[in-house]
Tab-separated table of C-alpha atoms in Angstrom:
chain	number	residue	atom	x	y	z
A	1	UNK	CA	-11.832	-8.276	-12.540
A	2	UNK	CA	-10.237	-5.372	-10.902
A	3	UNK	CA	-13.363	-3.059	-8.300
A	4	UNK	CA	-12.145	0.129	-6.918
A	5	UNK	CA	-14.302	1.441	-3.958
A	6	UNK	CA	-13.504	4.877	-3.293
A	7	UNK	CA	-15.216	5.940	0.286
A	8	UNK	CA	-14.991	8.902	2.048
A	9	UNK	CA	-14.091	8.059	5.585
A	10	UNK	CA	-13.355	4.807	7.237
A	11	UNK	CA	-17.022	2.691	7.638
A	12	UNK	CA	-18.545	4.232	4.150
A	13	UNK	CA	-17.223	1.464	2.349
A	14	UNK	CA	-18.654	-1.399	4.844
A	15	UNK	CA	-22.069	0.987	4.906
A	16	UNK	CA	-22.518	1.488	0.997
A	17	UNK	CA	-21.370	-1.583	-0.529
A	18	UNK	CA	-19.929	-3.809	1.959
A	19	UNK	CA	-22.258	-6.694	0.629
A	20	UNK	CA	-21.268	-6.171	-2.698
A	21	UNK	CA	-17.333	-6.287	-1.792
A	22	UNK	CA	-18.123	-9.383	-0.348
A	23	UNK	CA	-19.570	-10.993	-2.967
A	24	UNK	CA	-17.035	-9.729	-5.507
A	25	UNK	CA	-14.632	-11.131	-3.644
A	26	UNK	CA	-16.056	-14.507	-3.374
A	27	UNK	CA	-16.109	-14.327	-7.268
A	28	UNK	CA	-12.714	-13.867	-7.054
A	29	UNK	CA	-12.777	-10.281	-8.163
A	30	UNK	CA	-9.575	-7.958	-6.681
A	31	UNK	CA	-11.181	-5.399	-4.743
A	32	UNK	CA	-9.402	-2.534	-3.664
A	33	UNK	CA	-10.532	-0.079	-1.068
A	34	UNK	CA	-9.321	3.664	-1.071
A	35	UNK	CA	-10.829	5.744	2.024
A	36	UNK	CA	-9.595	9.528	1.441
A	37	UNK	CA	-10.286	11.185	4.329
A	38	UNK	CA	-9.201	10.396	8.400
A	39	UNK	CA	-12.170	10.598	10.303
A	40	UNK	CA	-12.729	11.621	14.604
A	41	UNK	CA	-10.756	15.401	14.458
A	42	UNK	CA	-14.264	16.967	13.177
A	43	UNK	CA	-15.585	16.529	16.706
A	44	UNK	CA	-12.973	19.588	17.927
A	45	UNK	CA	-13.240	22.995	16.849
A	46	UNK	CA	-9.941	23.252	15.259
A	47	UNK	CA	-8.330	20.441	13.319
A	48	UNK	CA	-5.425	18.357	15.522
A	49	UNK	CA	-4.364	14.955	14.572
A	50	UNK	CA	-2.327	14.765	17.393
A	51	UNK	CA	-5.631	15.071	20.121
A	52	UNK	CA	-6.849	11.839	18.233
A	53	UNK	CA	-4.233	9.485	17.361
A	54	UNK	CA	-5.311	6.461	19.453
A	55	UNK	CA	-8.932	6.991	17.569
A	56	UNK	CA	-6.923	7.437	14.197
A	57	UNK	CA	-4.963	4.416	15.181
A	58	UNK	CA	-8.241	2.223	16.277
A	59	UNK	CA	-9.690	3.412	12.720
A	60	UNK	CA	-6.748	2.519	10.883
A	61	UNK	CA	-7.226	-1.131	12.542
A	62	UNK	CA	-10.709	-1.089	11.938
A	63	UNK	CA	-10.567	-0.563	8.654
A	64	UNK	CA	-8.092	-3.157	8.056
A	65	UNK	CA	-10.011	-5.830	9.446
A	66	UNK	CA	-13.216	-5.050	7.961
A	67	UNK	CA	-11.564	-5.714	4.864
A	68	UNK	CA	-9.929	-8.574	5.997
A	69	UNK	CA	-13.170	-10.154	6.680
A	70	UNK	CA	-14.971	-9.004	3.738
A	71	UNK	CA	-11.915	-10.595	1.753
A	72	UNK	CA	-10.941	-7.633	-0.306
A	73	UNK	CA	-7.238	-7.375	-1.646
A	74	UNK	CA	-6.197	-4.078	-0.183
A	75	UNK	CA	-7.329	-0.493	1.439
A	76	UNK	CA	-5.302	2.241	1.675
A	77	UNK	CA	-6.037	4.842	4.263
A	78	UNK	CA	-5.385	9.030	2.998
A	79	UNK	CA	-5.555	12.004	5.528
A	80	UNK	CA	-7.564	14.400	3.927
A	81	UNK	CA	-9.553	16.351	7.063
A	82	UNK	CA	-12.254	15.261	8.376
A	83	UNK	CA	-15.452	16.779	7.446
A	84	UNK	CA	-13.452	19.651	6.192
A	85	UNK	CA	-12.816	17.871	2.299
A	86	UNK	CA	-14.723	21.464	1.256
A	87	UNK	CA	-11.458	23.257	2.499
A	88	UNK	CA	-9.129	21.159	0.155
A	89	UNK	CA	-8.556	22.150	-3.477
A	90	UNK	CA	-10.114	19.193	-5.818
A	91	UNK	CA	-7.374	18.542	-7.708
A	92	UNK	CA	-5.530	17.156	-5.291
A	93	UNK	CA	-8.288	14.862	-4.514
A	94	UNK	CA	-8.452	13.728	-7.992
A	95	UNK	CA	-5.233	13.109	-8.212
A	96	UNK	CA	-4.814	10.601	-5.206
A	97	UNK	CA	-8.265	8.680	-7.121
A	98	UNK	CA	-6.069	9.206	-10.612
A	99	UNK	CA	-3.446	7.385	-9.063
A	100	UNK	CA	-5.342	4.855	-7.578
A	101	UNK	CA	-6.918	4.102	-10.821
A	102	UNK	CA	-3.757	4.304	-13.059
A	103	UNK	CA	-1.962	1.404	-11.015
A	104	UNK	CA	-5.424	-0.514	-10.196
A	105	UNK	CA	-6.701	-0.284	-13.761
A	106	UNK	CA	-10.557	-0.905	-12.538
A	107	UNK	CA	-13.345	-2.230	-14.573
A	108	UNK	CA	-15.786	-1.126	-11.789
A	109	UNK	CA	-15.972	1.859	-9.169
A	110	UNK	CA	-18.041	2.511	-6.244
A	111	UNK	CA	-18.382	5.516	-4.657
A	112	UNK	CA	-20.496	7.778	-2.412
A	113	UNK	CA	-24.125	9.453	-4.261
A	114	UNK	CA	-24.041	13.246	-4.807
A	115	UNK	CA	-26.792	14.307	-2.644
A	116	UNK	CA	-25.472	13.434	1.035
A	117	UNK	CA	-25.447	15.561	3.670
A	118	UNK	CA	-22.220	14.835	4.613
A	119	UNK	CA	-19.814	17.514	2.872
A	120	UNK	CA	-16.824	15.076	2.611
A	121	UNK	CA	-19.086	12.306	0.500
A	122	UNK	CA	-20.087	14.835	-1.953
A	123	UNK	CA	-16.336	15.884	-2.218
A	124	UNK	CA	-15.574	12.623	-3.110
A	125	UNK	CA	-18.318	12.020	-5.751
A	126	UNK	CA	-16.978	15.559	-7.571
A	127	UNK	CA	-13.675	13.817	-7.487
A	128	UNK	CA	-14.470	10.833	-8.708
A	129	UNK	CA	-16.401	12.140	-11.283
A	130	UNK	CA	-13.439	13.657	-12.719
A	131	UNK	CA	-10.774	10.863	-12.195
A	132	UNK	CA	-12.841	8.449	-14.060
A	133	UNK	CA	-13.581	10.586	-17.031
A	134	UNK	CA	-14.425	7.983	-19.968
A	135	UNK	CA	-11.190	8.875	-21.732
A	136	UNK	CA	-10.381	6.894	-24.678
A	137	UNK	CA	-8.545	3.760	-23.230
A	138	UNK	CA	-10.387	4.190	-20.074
A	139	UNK	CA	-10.668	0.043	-18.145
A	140	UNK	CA	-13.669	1.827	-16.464
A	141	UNK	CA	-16.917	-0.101	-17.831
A	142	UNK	CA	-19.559	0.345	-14.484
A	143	UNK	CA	-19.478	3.675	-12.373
A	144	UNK	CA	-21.991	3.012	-9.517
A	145	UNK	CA	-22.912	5.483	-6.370
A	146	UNK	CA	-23.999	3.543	-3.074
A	147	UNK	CA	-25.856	5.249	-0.659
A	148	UNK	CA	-24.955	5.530	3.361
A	149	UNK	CA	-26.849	5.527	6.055
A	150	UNK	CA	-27.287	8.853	8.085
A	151	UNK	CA	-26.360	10.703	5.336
A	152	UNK	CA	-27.931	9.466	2.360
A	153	UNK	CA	-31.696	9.552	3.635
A	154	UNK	CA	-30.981	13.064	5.849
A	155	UNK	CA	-31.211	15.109	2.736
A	156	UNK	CA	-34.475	16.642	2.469
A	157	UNK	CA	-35.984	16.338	-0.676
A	158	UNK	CA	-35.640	19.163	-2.709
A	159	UNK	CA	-32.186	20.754	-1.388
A	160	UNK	CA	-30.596	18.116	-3.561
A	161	UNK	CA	-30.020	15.355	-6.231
A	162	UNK	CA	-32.217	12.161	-4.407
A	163	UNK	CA	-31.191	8.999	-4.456
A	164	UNK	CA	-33.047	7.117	-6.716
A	165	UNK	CA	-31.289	3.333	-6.576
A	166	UNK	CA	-31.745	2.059	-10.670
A	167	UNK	CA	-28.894	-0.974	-9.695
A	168	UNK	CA	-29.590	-3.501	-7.497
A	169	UNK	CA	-26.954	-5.746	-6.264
A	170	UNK	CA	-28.400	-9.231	-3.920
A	171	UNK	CA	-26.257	-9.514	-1.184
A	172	UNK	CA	-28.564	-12.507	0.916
A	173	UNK	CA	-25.271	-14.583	0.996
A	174	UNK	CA	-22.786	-12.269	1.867
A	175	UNK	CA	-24.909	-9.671	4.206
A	176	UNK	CA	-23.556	-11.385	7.771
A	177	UNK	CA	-20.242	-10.621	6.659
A	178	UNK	CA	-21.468	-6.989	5.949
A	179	UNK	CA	-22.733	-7.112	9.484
A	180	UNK	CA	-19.584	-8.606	10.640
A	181	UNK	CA	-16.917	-6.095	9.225
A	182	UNK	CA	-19.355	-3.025	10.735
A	183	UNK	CA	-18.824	-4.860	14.210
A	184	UNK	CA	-15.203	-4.345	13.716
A	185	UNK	CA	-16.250	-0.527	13.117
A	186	UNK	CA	-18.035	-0.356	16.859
A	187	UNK	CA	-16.740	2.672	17.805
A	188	UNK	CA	-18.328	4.414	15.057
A	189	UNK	CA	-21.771	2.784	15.085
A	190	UNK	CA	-24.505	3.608	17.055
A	191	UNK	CA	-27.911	2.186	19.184
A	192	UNK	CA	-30.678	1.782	17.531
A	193	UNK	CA	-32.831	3.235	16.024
A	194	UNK	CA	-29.949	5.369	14.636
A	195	UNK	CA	-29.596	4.110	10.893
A	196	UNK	CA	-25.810	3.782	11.668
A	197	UNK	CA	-27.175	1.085	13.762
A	198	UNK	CA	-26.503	-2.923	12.836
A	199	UNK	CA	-30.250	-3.197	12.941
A	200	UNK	CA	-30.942	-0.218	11.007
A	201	UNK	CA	-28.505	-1.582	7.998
A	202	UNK	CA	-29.633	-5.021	8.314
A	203	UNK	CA	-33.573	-3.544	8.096
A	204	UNK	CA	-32.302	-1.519	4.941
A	205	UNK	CA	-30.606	-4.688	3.133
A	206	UNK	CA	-33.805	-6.405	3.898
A	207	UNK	CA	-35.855	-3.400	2.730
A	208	UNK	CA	-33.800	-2.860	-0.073
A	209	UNK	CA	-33.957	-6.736	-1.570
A	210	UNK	CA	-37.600	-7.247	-0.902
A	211	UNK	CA	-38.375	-4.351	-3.266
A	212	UNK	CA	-36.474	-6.573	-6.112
A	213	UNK	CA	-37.841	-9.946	-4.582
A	214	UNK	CA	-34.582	-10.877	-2.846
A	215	UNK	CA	-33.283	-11.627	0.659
A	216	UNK	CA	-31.697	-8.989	1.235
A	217	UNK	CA	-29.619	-5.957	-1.309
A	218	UNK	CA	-27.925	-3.383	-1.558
A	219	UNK	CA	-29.041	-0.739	-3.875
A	220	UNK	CA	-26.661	1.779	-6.118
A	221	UNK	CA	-27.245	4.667	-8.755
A	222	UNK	CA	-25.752	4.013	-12.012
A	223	UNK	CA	-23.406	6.289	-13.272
A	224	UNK	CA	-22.151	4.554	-16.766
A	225	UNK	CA	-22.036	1.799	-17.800
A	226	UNK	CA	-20.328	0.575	-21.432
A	227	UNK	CA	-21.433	-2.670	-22.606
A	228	UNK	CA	-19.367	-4.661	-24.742
């Protein structure tokens, strides 16, 4: 089976679904990661990729061994701005995920849940959205939206769609490798109790799988699925 996970920035794939990469892998699923946008030039007031190209760089590596160790079969790294996906028309994000999906030819796609705080995830959600239209034809048969944390759970209830996990995927074999590719992410994690902690995401997986009578889990929002 072909999995596209389509993540925002560098990290949101490990965050959201990490586990679940993991274990498609060891199924011997090919899972392919697209991350759209470049992540570090938010933190100045005007955009400059050339003030951050040895954090572009160590993201760039970080991203490649995360997936290396989760065992997927390829990411590909866009440069969309940071934080800043609200200034860029949507077509042309659509149209890098329409590629991705016309060459890939997924049966399942992960991507970030509509209600974040983070501007750039719900970007990607609109986009995604409209890439994988059921078209006649369509290989798209499961459309799921992973939550991440720091953004997910900062939403106030209320000022937006909540995430309200209906999928449940069990990740108690395969969450030390989670753990393991967000190490590789380091510069972008923080202490605890941050939720973009290691403890914090271990404490959710656990959370997460005891409320389905698991180990440990990560939990997703169905978009479609066709059964055949």
């Amino acid at each position: 089976m072909e999995v596209l996970v389509v993540a925002a920035h560098p990290d949101d794939e490990v965050l959201g679904c990490g586990g679940a990469i993991a274990q498609h892998a060891q199924q011997g699923d090919n899972v392919h990661i697209l991350i759209l946008a470049e992540g570090a030039t938010s933190r100045d007031e005007k955009r400059d990729r050339s003030n951050f190209q040895r954090e572009l760089s160590a993201l760039a590596s970080a991203a490649k061994q995360a997936s290396e160790i989760l065992g997927s079969t390829s990411v590909s790294l866009k440069d969309f701005p940071d934080n800043r996906m609200d200034g860029c028309e949507l077509l042309d994000i659509v149209k890098v995920i329409e590629d991705a999906v016309t060459h890939i030819h997924p049966q399942t796609v992960y991507t970030h849940h509509n209600g974040d705080v983070n501007i750039d995830h719900r970007r990607v959600h609109e986009a995604v959205i409209t890439a994988c239209r059921p078209k006649p034809g369509s290989s798209i048969k499961t459309l799921l939206f992973f939550e991440v944390p720091s953004s997910t759970e900062w939403r106030p209830p209320g000022s937006a769609p909540s995430f309200a996990p209906n999928w449940f995927v069990d990740i108690s074999e395969t969450l030390t490798l989670k753990l393991k590719a967000l190490e590789a992410y380091s510069l972008e994690m923080c202490p605890y109790p941050h939720p973009r902690s290691i403890e914090s995401v271990e404490y959710l997986a656990r959370w997460r799988g005891s409320t389905v009578g698991v180990e440990a889990a990560e939990a997703f929002m169905l978009g479609r699925n066709l059964c055949l």
